[in-house]
């Protein structure tokens, strides 16, 4: 099996920064895309940012210029540096990974970490 363990959430004031990290462990061949999604109360889960194993990134328009996603392929980790946070960034943030096991690719999710931005 594969596990994704997130860390780094918490409470921060508007304008502040937080860094989320996610580590993948278990038995797998490699990890393709890794990313972060978020879900605010009453809203659907949405993509925040993702990054391929070659380093190509994609960001939601709402976080461009404020958030930076990065990964360490050797350690199977992905991080999200979040700057200039606002109350609209308040949500549960989920780590996501497309993991290659044997001949198939599976999508895994972390348990989620709460980010609360106070205004």
mmCIF file of N, CA and C in Angstrom:
data_model
loop_
_atom_site.group_PDB
_atom_site.id
_atom_site.type_symbol
_atom_site.label_atom_id
_atom_site.label_comp_id
_atom_site.label_asym_id
_atom_site.label_seq_id
_atom_site.Cartn_x
_atom_site.Cartn_y
_atom_site.Cartn_z
ATOM 1 N N UNK A 1 0.827 -1.204 0.000
ATOM 2 C CA UNK A 1 0.000 0.000 0.000
ATOM 3 C C UNK A 1 0.856 1.246 0.000
ATOM 4 N N UNK A 2 0.212 2.374 -0.240
ATOM 5 C CA UNK A 2 0.906 3.657 -0.271
ATOM 6 C C UNK A 2 0.221 4.600 0.703
ATOM 7 N N UNK A 3 1.012 5.324 1.457
ATOM 8 C CA UNK A 3 0.470 6.309 2.380
ATOM 9 C C UNK A 3 1.035 7.684 2.080
ATOM 10 N N UNK A 4 0.173 8.687 2.182
ATOM 11 C CA UNK A 4 0.591 10.083 2.060
ATOM 12 C C UNK A 4 0.327 10.750 3.402
ATOM 13 N N UNK A 5 1.357 11.301 3.985
ATOM 14 C CA UNK A 5 1.227 11.936 5.300
ATOM 15 C C UNK A 5 1.561 13.412 5.170
ATOM 16 N N UNK A 6 0.598 14.240 5.518
ATOM 17 C CA UNK A 6 0.753 15.687 5.405
ATOM 18 C C UNK A 6 1.140 16.295 6.750
ATOM 19 N N UNK A 7 1.771 17.445 6.670
ATOM 20 C CA UNK A 7 2.096 18.206 7.870
ATOM 21 C C UNK A 7 2.189 19.682 7.506
ATOM 22 N N UNK A 8 2.084 20.529 8.525
ATOM 23 C CA UNK A 8 2.328 21.942 8.309
ATOM 24 C C UNK A 8 1.117 22.847 8.336
ATOM 25 N N UNK A 9 -0.063 22.299 8.471
ATOM 26 C CA UNK A 9 -1.245 23.159 8.540
ATOM 27 C C UNK A 9 -1.309 23.896 9.860
ATOM 28 N N UNK A 10 -2.303 24.770 9.972
ATOM 29 C CA UNK A 10 -2.465 25.494 11.226
ATOM 30 C C UNK A 10 -3.215 26.787 11.036
ATOM 31 N N UNK A 11 -3.079 27.642 12.040
ATOM 32 C CA UNK A 11 -3.752 28.944 12.058
ATOM 33 C C UNK A 11 -2.739 30.043 11.782
ATOM 34 N N UNK A 12 -3.087 30.939 10.882
ATOM 35 C CA UNK A 12 -2.191 32.036 10.534
ATOM 36 C C UNK A 12 -3.025 33.278 10.269
ATOM 37 N N UNK A 13 -2.436 34.426 10.511
ATOM 38 C CA UNK A 13 -3.129 35.672 10.221
ATOM 39 C C UNK A 13 -3.065 35.999 8.738
ATOM 40 N N UNK A 14 -4.033 36.764 8.291
ATOM 41 C CA UNK A 14 -4.048 37.198 6.896
ATOM 42 C C UNK A 14 -2.739 37.917 6.563
ATOM 43 N N UNK A 15 -2.218 37.591 5.403
ATOM 44 C CA UNK A 15 -0.941 38.157 4.989
ATOM 45 C C UNK A 15 0.258 37.312 5.365
ATOM 46 N N UNK A 16 0.018 36.314 6.185
ATOM 47 C CA UNK A 16 1.097 35.455 6.644
ATOM 48 C C UNK A 16 1.388 34.321 5.687
ATOM 49 N N UNK A 17 2.271 33.418 6.123
ATOM 50 C CA UNK A 17 2.719 32.301 5.293
ATOM 51 C C UNK A 17 2.643 30.997 6.062
ATOM 52 N N UNK A 18 2.482 29.937 5.316
ATOM 53 C CA UNK A 18 2.549 28.583 5.852
ATOM 54 C C UNK A 18 3.193 27.700 4.806
ATOM 55 N N UNK A 19 3.794 26.626 5.280
ATOM 56 C CA UNK A 19 4.384 25.649 4.375
ATOM 57 C C UNK A 19 3.810 24.280 4.704
ATOM 58 N N UNK A 20 3.223 23.657 3.700
ATOM 59 C CA UNK A 20 2.700 22.300 3.833
ATOM 60 C C UNK A 20 3.683 21.312 3.226
ATOM 61 N N UNK A 21 3.782 20.161 3.848
ATOM 62 C CA UNK A 21 4.633 19.106 3.324
ATOM 63 C C UNK A 21 3.856 17.793 3.294
ATOM 64 N N UNK A 22 4.246 16.936 2.372
ATOM 65 C CA UNK A 22 3.594 15.632 2.233
ATOM 66 C C UNK A 22 4.659 14.612 1.854
ATOM 67 N N UNK A 23 4.668 13.505 2.569
ATOM 68 C CA UNK A 23 5.625 12.443 2.289
ATOM 69 C C UNK A 23 4.894 11.173 1.904
ATOM 70 N N UNK A 24 5.334 10.563 0.827
ATOM 71 C CA UNK A 24 4.756 9.300 0.370
ATOM 72 C C UNK A 24 5.638 8.140 0.823
ATOM 73 N N UNK A 25 4.985 7.097 1.298
ATOM 74 C CA UNK A 25 5.717 5.898 1.713
ATOM 75 C C UNK A 25 4.947 4.663 1.285
ATOM 76 N N UNK A 26 5.669 3.543 1.208
ATOM 77 C CA UNK A 26 5.028 2.294 0.828
ATOM 78 C C UNK A 26 5.767 1.640 -0.311
ATOM 79 N N UNK A 27 5.078 0.749 -0.986
ATOM 80 C CA UNK A 27 5.680 -0.018 -2.061
ATOM 81 C C UNK A 27 5.169 0.477 -3.406
ATOM 82 N N UNK A 28 6.068 1.036 -4.204
ATOM 83 C CA UNK A 28 5.666 1.520 -5.518
ATOM 84 C C UNK A 28 6.889 1.667 -6.402
ATOM 85 N N UNK A 29 6.626 1.783 -7.702
ATOM 86 C CA UNK A 29 7.718 1.941 -8.657
ATOM 87 C C UNK A 29 8.181 3.382 -8.723
ATOM 88 N N UNK A 30 7.254 4.280 -8.971
ATOM 89 C CA UNK A 30 7.589 5.697 -8.949
ATOM 90 C C UNK A 30 6.301 6.514 -8.811
ATOM 91 N N UNK A 31 6.477 7.820 -8.670
ATOM 92 C CA UNK A 31 5.339 8.716 -8.530
ATOM 93 C C UNK A 31 5.327 9.676 -9.703
ATOM 94 N N UNK A 32 4.223 9.745 -10.380
ATOM 95 C CA UNK A 32 4.100 10.685 -11.494
ATOM 96 C C UNK A 32 3.778 12.065 -10.928
ATOM 97 N N UNK A 33 2.569 12.536 -11.102
ATOM 98 C CA UNK A 33 2.202 13.857 -10.617
ATOM 99 C C UNK A 33 1.879 13.832 -9.125
ATOM 100 N N UNK A 34 2.348 14.842 -8.431
ATOM 101 C CA UNK A 34 1.975 15.074 -7.036
ATOM 102 C C UNK A 34 1.334 16.452 -6.953
ATOM 103 N N UNK A 35 0.400 16.597 -6.044
ATOM 104 C CA UNK A 35 -0.275 17.886 -5.990
ATOM 105 C C UNK A 35 -0.972 18.149 -4.683
ATOM 106 N N UNK A 36 -1.540 19.326 -4.612
ATOM 107 C CA UNK A 36 -2.325 19.753 -3.462
ATOM 108 C C UNK A 36 -3.703 20.204 -3.930
ATOM 109 N N UNK A 37 -4.699 19.716 -3.225
ATOM 110 C CA UNK A 37 -6.076 20.141 -3.437
ATOM 111 C C UNK A 37 -6.574 20.741 -2.138
ATOM 112 N N UNK A 38 -7.664 21.463 -2.216
ATOM 113 C CA UNK A 38 -8.263 21.994 -0.999
ATOM 114 C C UNK A 38 -9.782 21.969 -1.103
ATOM 115 N N UNK A 39 -10.382 21.900 0.072
ATOM 116 C CA UNK A 39 -11.835 21.901 0.135
ATOM 117 C C UNK A 39 -12.286 22.795 1.281
ATOM 118 N N UNK A 40 -12.969 23.865 0.927
ATOM 119 C CA UNK A 40 -13.528 24.775 1.919
ATOM 120 C C UNK A 40 -14.935 24.307 2.272
ATOM 121 N N UNK A 41 -15.441 24.697 3.422
ATOM 122 C CA UNK A 41 -16.793 24.288 3.833
ATOM 123 C C UNK A 41 -17.839 24.666 2.791
ATOM 124 N N UNK A 42 -18.646 23.698 2.402
ATOM 125 C CA UNK A 42 -19.713 23.962 1.447
ATOM 126 C C UNK A 42 -19.267 24.051 0.003
ATOM 127 N N UNK A 43 -17.989 23.796 -0.247
ATOM 128 C CA UNK A 43 -17.474 23.891 -1.614
ATOM 129 C C UNK A 43 -16.878 22.566 -2.058
ATOM 130 N N UNK A 44 -16.721 22.436 -3.366
ATOM 131 C CA UNK A 44 -16.104 21.228 -3.907
ATOM 132 C C UNK A 44 -14.593 21.277 -3.744
ATOM 133 N N UNK A 45 -14.016 20.111 -3.715
ATOM 134 C CA UNK A 45 -12.557 20.038 -3.671
ATOM 135 C C UNK A 45 -11.999 20.575 -4.984
ATOM 136 N N UNK A 46 -10.954 21.377 -4.886
ATOM 137 C CA UNK A 46 -10.378 22.002 -6.067
ATOM 138 C C UNK A 46 -8.861 21.846 -6.077
ATOM 139 N N UNK A 47 -8.310 21.810 -7.268
ATOM 140 C CA UNK A 47 -6.860 21.758 -7.422
ATOM 141 C C UNK A 47 -6.254 23.091 -7.011
ATOM 142 N N UNK A 48 -5.219 23.020 -6.207
ATOM 143 C CA UNK A 48 -4.443 24.212 -5.846
ATOM 144 C C UNK A 48 -3.207 24.293 -6.731
ATOM 145 N N UNK A 49 -2.442 23.216 -6.766
ATOM 146 C CA UNK A 49 -1.234 23.168 -7.586
ATOM 147 C C UNK A 49 -0.787 21.727 -7.714
ATOM 148 N N UNK A 50 -0.145 21.426 -8.836
ATOM 149 C CA UNK A 50 0.473 20.122 -8.967
ATOM 150 C C UNK A 50 1.794 20.233 -9.701
ATOM 151 N N UNK A 51 2.569 19.152 -9.621
ATOM 152 C CA UNK A 51 3.907 19.144 -10.201
ATOM 153 C C UNK A 51 4.217 17.740 -10.683
ATOM 154 N N UNK A 52 4.733 17.649 -11.903
ATOM 155 C CA UNK A 52 5.097 16.352 -12.456
ATOM 156 C C UNK A 52 6.465 15.933 -11.935
ATOM 157 N N UNK A 53 6.846 14.678 -12.222
ATOM 158 C CA UNK A 53 8.146 14.226 -11.748
ATOM 159 C C UNK A 53 9.294 14.869 -12.523
ATOM 160 N N UNK A 54 8.988 15.560 -13.606
ATOM 161 C CA UNK A 54 10.024 16.307 -14.328
ATOM 162 C C UNK A 54 10.036 17.776 -13.931
ATOM 163 N N UNK A 55 9.142 18.170 -13.041
ATOM 164 C CA UNK A 55 9.165 19.523 -12.508
ATOM 165 C C UNK A 55 8.189 20.513 -13.122
ATOM 166 N N UNK A 56 7.364 20.070 -14.049
ATOM 167 C CA UNK A 56 6.363 20.975 -14.626
ATOM 168 C C UNK A 56 5.260 21.228 -13.609
ATOM 169 N N UNK A 57 4.880 22.483 -13.497
ATOM 170 C CA UNK A 57 3.894 22.863 -12.476
ATOM 171 C C UNK A 57 2.637 23.459 -13.090
ATOM 172 N N UNK A 58 1.579 23.385 -12.320
ATOM 173 C CA UNK A 58 0.306 23.981 -12.705
ATOM 174 C C UNK A 58 -0.328 24.552 -11.438
ATOM 175 N N UNK A 59 -0.896 25.744 -11.555
ATOM 176 C CA UNK A 59 -1.485 26.405 -10.396
ATOM 177 C C UNK A 59 -2.911 26.873 -10.702
ATOM 178 N N UNK A 60 -3.730 26.867 -9.673
ATOM 179 C CA UNK A 60 -5.026 27.511 -9.797
ATOM 180 C C UNK A 60 -4.797 29.017 -9.941
ATOM 181 N N UNK A 61 -5.660 29.671 -10.711
ATOM 182 C CA UNK A 61 -5.490 31.111 -10.917
ATOM 183 C C UNK A 61 -5.483 31.873 -9.599
ATOM 184 N N UNK A 62 -6.247 31.393 -8.639
ATOM 185 C CA UNK A 62 -6.400 32.112 -7.373
ATOM 186 C C UNK A 62 -5.131 32.104 -6.520
ATOM 187 N N UNK A 63 -4.187 31.225 -6.822
ATOM 188 C CA UNK A 63 -2.973 31.151 -6.002
ATOM 189 C C UNK A 63 -1.708 31.510 -6.779
ATOM 190 N N UNK A 64 -1.830 31.758 -8.062
ATOM 191 C CA UNK A 64 -0.653 32.103 -8.858
ATOM 192 C C UNK A 64 0.024 33.350 -8.297
ATOM 193 N N UNK A 65 1.336 33.265 -8.175
ATOM 194 C CA UNK A 65 2.096 34.383 -7.646
ATOM 195 C C UNK A 65 2.191 34.405 -6.126
ATOM 196 N N UNK A 66 1.407 33.541 -5.466
ATOM 197 C CA UNK A 66 1.440 33.502 -3.998
ATOM 198 C C UNK A 66 1.926 32.163 -3.466
ATOM 199 N N UNK A 67 1.575 31.092 -4.154
ATOM 200 C CA UNK A 67 1.932 29.740 -3.706
ATOM 201 C C UNK A 67 3.027 29.172 -4.625
ATOM 202 N N UNK A 68 3.880 28.371 -4.034
ATOM 203 C CA UNK A 68 4.922 27.690 -4.795
ATOM 204 C C UNK A 68 4.937 26.219 -4.418
ATOM 205 N N UNK A 69 4.815 25.349 -5.424
ATOM 206 C CA UNK A 69 4.874 23.918 -5.185
ATOM 207 C C UNK A 69 6.249 23.407 -5.581
ATOM 208 N N UNK A 70 6.751 22.454 -4.806
ATOM 209 C CA UNK A 70 8.049 21.858 -5.108
ATOM 210 C C UNK A 70 8.028 20.399 -4.663
ATOM 211 N N UNK A 71 8.974 19.637 -5.166
ATOM 212 C CA UNK A 71 9.038 18.232 -4.769
ATOM 213 C C UNK A 71 10.479 17.752 -4.750
ATOM 214 N N UNK A 72 10.674 16.704 -3.981
ATOM 215 C CA UNK A 72 11.972 16.048 -3.911
ATOM 216 C C UNK A 72 11.735 14.609 -4.335
ATOM 217 N N UNK A 73 12.113 14.276 -5.544
ATOM 218 C CA UNK A 73 11.843 12.935 -6.070
ATOM 219 C C UNK A 73 12.591 11.857 -5.294
ATOM 220 N N UNK A 74 13.756 12.171 -4.817
ATOM 221 C CA UNK A 74 14.539 11.181 -4.076
ATOM 222 C C UNK A 74 13.882 10.832 -2.739
ATOM 223 N N UNK A 75 13.192 11.805 -2.155
ATOM 224 C CA UNK A 75 12.545 11.589 -0.851
ATOM 225 C C UNK A 75 11.045 11.350 -0.976
ATOM 226 N N UNK A 76 10.524 11.416 -2.197
ATOM 227 C CA UNK A 76 9.089 11.228 -2.427
ATOM 228 C C UNK A 76 8.250 12.205 -1.608
ATOM 229 N N UNK A 77 8.653 13.448 -1.641
ATOM 230 C CA UNK A 77 7.928 14.475 -0.907
ATOM 231 C C UNK A 77 7.497 15.603 -1.834
ATOM 232 N N UNK A 78 6.448 16.268 -1.439
ATOM 233 C CA UNK A 78 5.973 17.459 -2.138
ATOM 234 C C UNK A 78 5.634 18.499 -1.089
ATOM 235 N N UNK A 79 5.940 19.748 -1.401
ATOM 236 C CA UNK A 79 5.695 20.845 -0.463
ATOM 237 C C UNK A 79 4.922 21.956 -1.155
ATOM 238 N N UNK A 80 4.240 22.734 -0.350
ATOM 239 C CA UNK A 80 3.500 23.885 -0.858
ATOM 240 C C UNK A 80 3.800 25.075 0.046
ATOM 241 N N UNK A 81 4.525 26.023 -0.488
ATOM 242 C CA UNK A 81 4.797 27.256 0.232
ATOM 243 C C UNK A 81 3.676 28.231 -0.076
ATOM 244 N N UNK A 82 2.974 28.663 0.950
ATOM 245 C CA UNK A 82 1.818 29.534 0.772
ATOM 246 C C UNK A 82 2.120 30.896 1.393
ATOM 247 N N UNK A 83 2.096 31.920 0.572
ATOM 248 C CA UNK A 83 2.394 33.270 1.011
ATOM 249 C C UNK A 83 1.183 34.175 0.795
ATOM 250 N N UNK A 84 1.201 35.307 1.459
ATOM 251 C CA UNK A 84 0.128 36.299 1.313
ATOM 252 C C UNK A 84 -1.241 35.654 1.467
ATOM 253 N N UNK A 85 -1.382 34.884 2.523
ATOM 254 C CA UNK A 85 -2.625 34.141 2.734
ATOM 255 C C UNK A 85 -3.770 35.073 3.076
ATOM 256 N N UNK A 86 -4.941 34.689 2.615
ATOM 257 C CA UNK A 86 -6.161 35.428 2.935
ATOM 258 C C UNK A 86 -7.202 34.458 3.470
ATOM 259 N N UNK A 87 -8.285 35.009 3.970
ATOM 260 C CA UNK A 87 -9.341 34.161 4.538
ATOM 261 C C UNK A 87 -9.910 33.218 3.491
ATOM 262 N N UNK A 88 -9.815 33.593 2.237
ATOM 263 C CA UNK A 88 -10.325 32.733 1.160
ATOM 264 C C UNK A 88 -9.484 31.480 0.971
ATOM 265 N N UNK A 89 -8.327 31.435 1.571
ATOM 266 C CA UNK A 89 -7.478 30.243 1.495
ATOM 267 C C UNK A 89 -7.798 29.249 2.606
ATOM 268 N N UNK A 90 -8.679 29.606 3.497
ATOM 269 C CA UNK A 90 -9.075 28.700 4.569
ATOM 270 C C UNK A 90 -9.757 27.470 3.991
ATOM 271 N N UNK A 91 -9.220 26.309 4.334
ATOM 272 C CA UNK A 91 -9.745 25.054 3.789
ATOM 273 C C UNK A 91 -8.970 23.891 4.389
ATOM 274 N N UNK A 92 -9.457 22.694 4.120
ATOM 275 C CA UNK A 92 -8.663 21.509 4.385
ATOM 276 C C UNK A 92 -7.852 21.224 3.122
ATOM 277 N N UNK A 93 -6.567 21.085 3.275
ATOM 278 C CA UNK A 93 -5.671 20.850 2.159
ATOM 279 C C UNK A 93 -5.279 19.374 2.110
ATOM 280 N N UNK A 94 -5.393 18.802 0.917
ATOM 281 C CA UNK A 94 -5.123 17.384 0.723
ATOM 282 C C UNK A 94 -3.964 17.186 -0.243
ATOM 283 N N UNK A 95 -3.071 16.325 0.137
ATOM 284 C CA UNK A 95 -1.996 15.902 -0.748
ATOM 285 C C UNK A 95 -2.523 14.809 -1.675
ATOM 286 N N UNK A 96 -2.036 14.807 -2.886
ATOM 287 C CA UNK A 96 -2.498 13.865 -3.901
ATOM 288 C C UNK A 96 -1.293 13.359 -4.683
ATOM 289 N N UNK A 97 -1.316 12.077 -5.034
ATOM 290 C CA UNK A 97 -0.207 11.546 -5.821
ATOM 291 C C UNK A 97 -0.693 10.457 -6.755
ATOM 292 N N UNK A 98 -0.191 10.472 -7.971
ATOM 293 C CA UNK A 98 -0.432 9.400 -8.935
ATOM 294 C C UNK A 98 0.772 8.478 -8.888
ATOM 295 N N UNK A 99 0.551 7.294 -8.364
ATOM 296 C CA UNK A 99 1.642 6.392 -8.035
ATOM 297 C C UNK A 99 1.639 5.191 -8.967
ATOM 298 N N UNK A 100 2.792 4.889 -9.506
ATOM 299 C CA UNK A 100 2.922 3.742 -10.403
ATOM 300 C C UNK A 100 3.292 2.512 -9.579
ATOM 301 N N UNK A 101 2.402 1.517 -9.624
ATOM 302 C CA UNK A 101 2.650 0.244 -8.955
ATOM 303 C C UNK A 101 2.461 -0.859 -9.983
ATOM 304 N N UNK A 102 3.467 -1.675 -10.169
ATOM 305 C CA UNK A 102 3.431 -2.726 -11.184
ATOM 306 C C UNK A 102 3.111 -2.095 -12.533
ATOM 307 N N UNK A 103 2.021 -2.501 -13.186
ATOM 308 C CA UNK A 103 1.710 -2.004 -14.520
ATOM 309 C C UNK A 103 0.610 -0.955 -14.504
ATOM 310 N N UNK A 104 0.202 -0.522 -13.322
ATOM 311 C CA UNK A 104 -0.905 0.419 -13.258
ATOM 312 C C UNK A 104 -0.546 1.638 -12.429
ATOM 313 N N UNK A 105 -1.301 2.707 -12.663
ATOM 314 C CA UNK A 105 -1.147 3.937 -11.895
ATOM 315 C C UNK A 105 -2.376 4.130 -11.017
ATOM 316 N N UNK A 106 -2.129 4.417 -9.756
ATOM 317 C CA UNK A 106 -3.204 4.609 -8.786
ATOM 318 C C UNK A 106 -3.107 6.010 -8.201
ATOM 319 N N UNK A 107 -4.269 6.558 -7.848
ATOM 320 C CA UNK A 107 -4.307 7.875 -7.217
ATOM 321 C C UNK A 107 -4.531 7.704 -5.721
ATOM 322 N N UNK A 108 -3.685 8.358 -4.953
ATOM 323 C CA UNK A 108 -3.785 8.304 -3.495
ATOM 324 C C UNK A 108 -3.981 9.699 -2.927
ATOM 325 N N UNK A 109 -4.617 9.730 -1.748
ATOM 326 C CA UNK A 109 -4.884 10.990 -1.061
ATOM 327 C C UNK A 109 -4.357 10.928 0.367
ATOM 328 N N UNK A 110 -3.910 12.067 0.837
ATOM 329 C CA UNK A 110 -3.582 12.176 2.244
ATOM 330 C C UNK A 110 -4.845 12.386 3.060
ATOM 331 N N UNK A 111 -4.674 12.456 4.372
ATOM 332 C CA UNK A 111 -5.828 12.570 5.270
ATOM 333 C C UNK A 111 -6.335 13.995 5.371
ATOM 334 N N UNK A 112 -5.557 14.937 4.897
ATOM 335 C CA UNK A 112 -5.957 16.336 4.932
ATOM 336 C C UNK A 112 -5.372 17.066 6.131
ATOM 337 N N UNK A 113 -5.058 18.342 5.920
ATOM 338 C CA UNK A 113 -4.559 19.187 7.002
ATOM 339 C C UNK A 113 -5.286 20.536 6.929
ATOM 340 N N UNK A 114 -5.732 20.997 8.079
ATOM 341 C CA UNK A 114 -6.530 22.221 8.125
ATOM 342 C C UNK A 114 -5.634 23.456 8.056
ATOM 343 N N UNK A 115 -6.016 24.369 7.187
ATOM 344 C CA UNK A 115 -5.382 25.686 7.128
ATOM 345 C C UNK A 115 -6.470 26.716 7.402
ATOM 346 N N UNK A 116 -6.250 27.512 8.441
ATOM 347 C CA UNK A 116 -7.212 28.547 8.802
ATOM 348 C C UNK A 116 -6.508 29.892 8.797
ATOM 349 N N UNK A 117 -7.058 30.822 8.023
ATOM 350 C CA UNK A 117 -6.476 32.158 7.924
ATOM 351 C C UNK A 117 -7.447 33.125 8.585
ATOM 352 N N UNK A 118 -6.975 33.786 9.610
ATOM 353 C CA UNK A 118 -7.819 34.729 10.329
ATOM 354 C C UNK A 118 -7.625 36.133 9.778
ATOM 355 N N UNK A 119 -8.718 36.841 9.654
ATOM 356 C CA UNK A 119 -8.645 38.200 9.072
ATOM 357 C C UNK A 119 -8.543 39.257 10.164
#
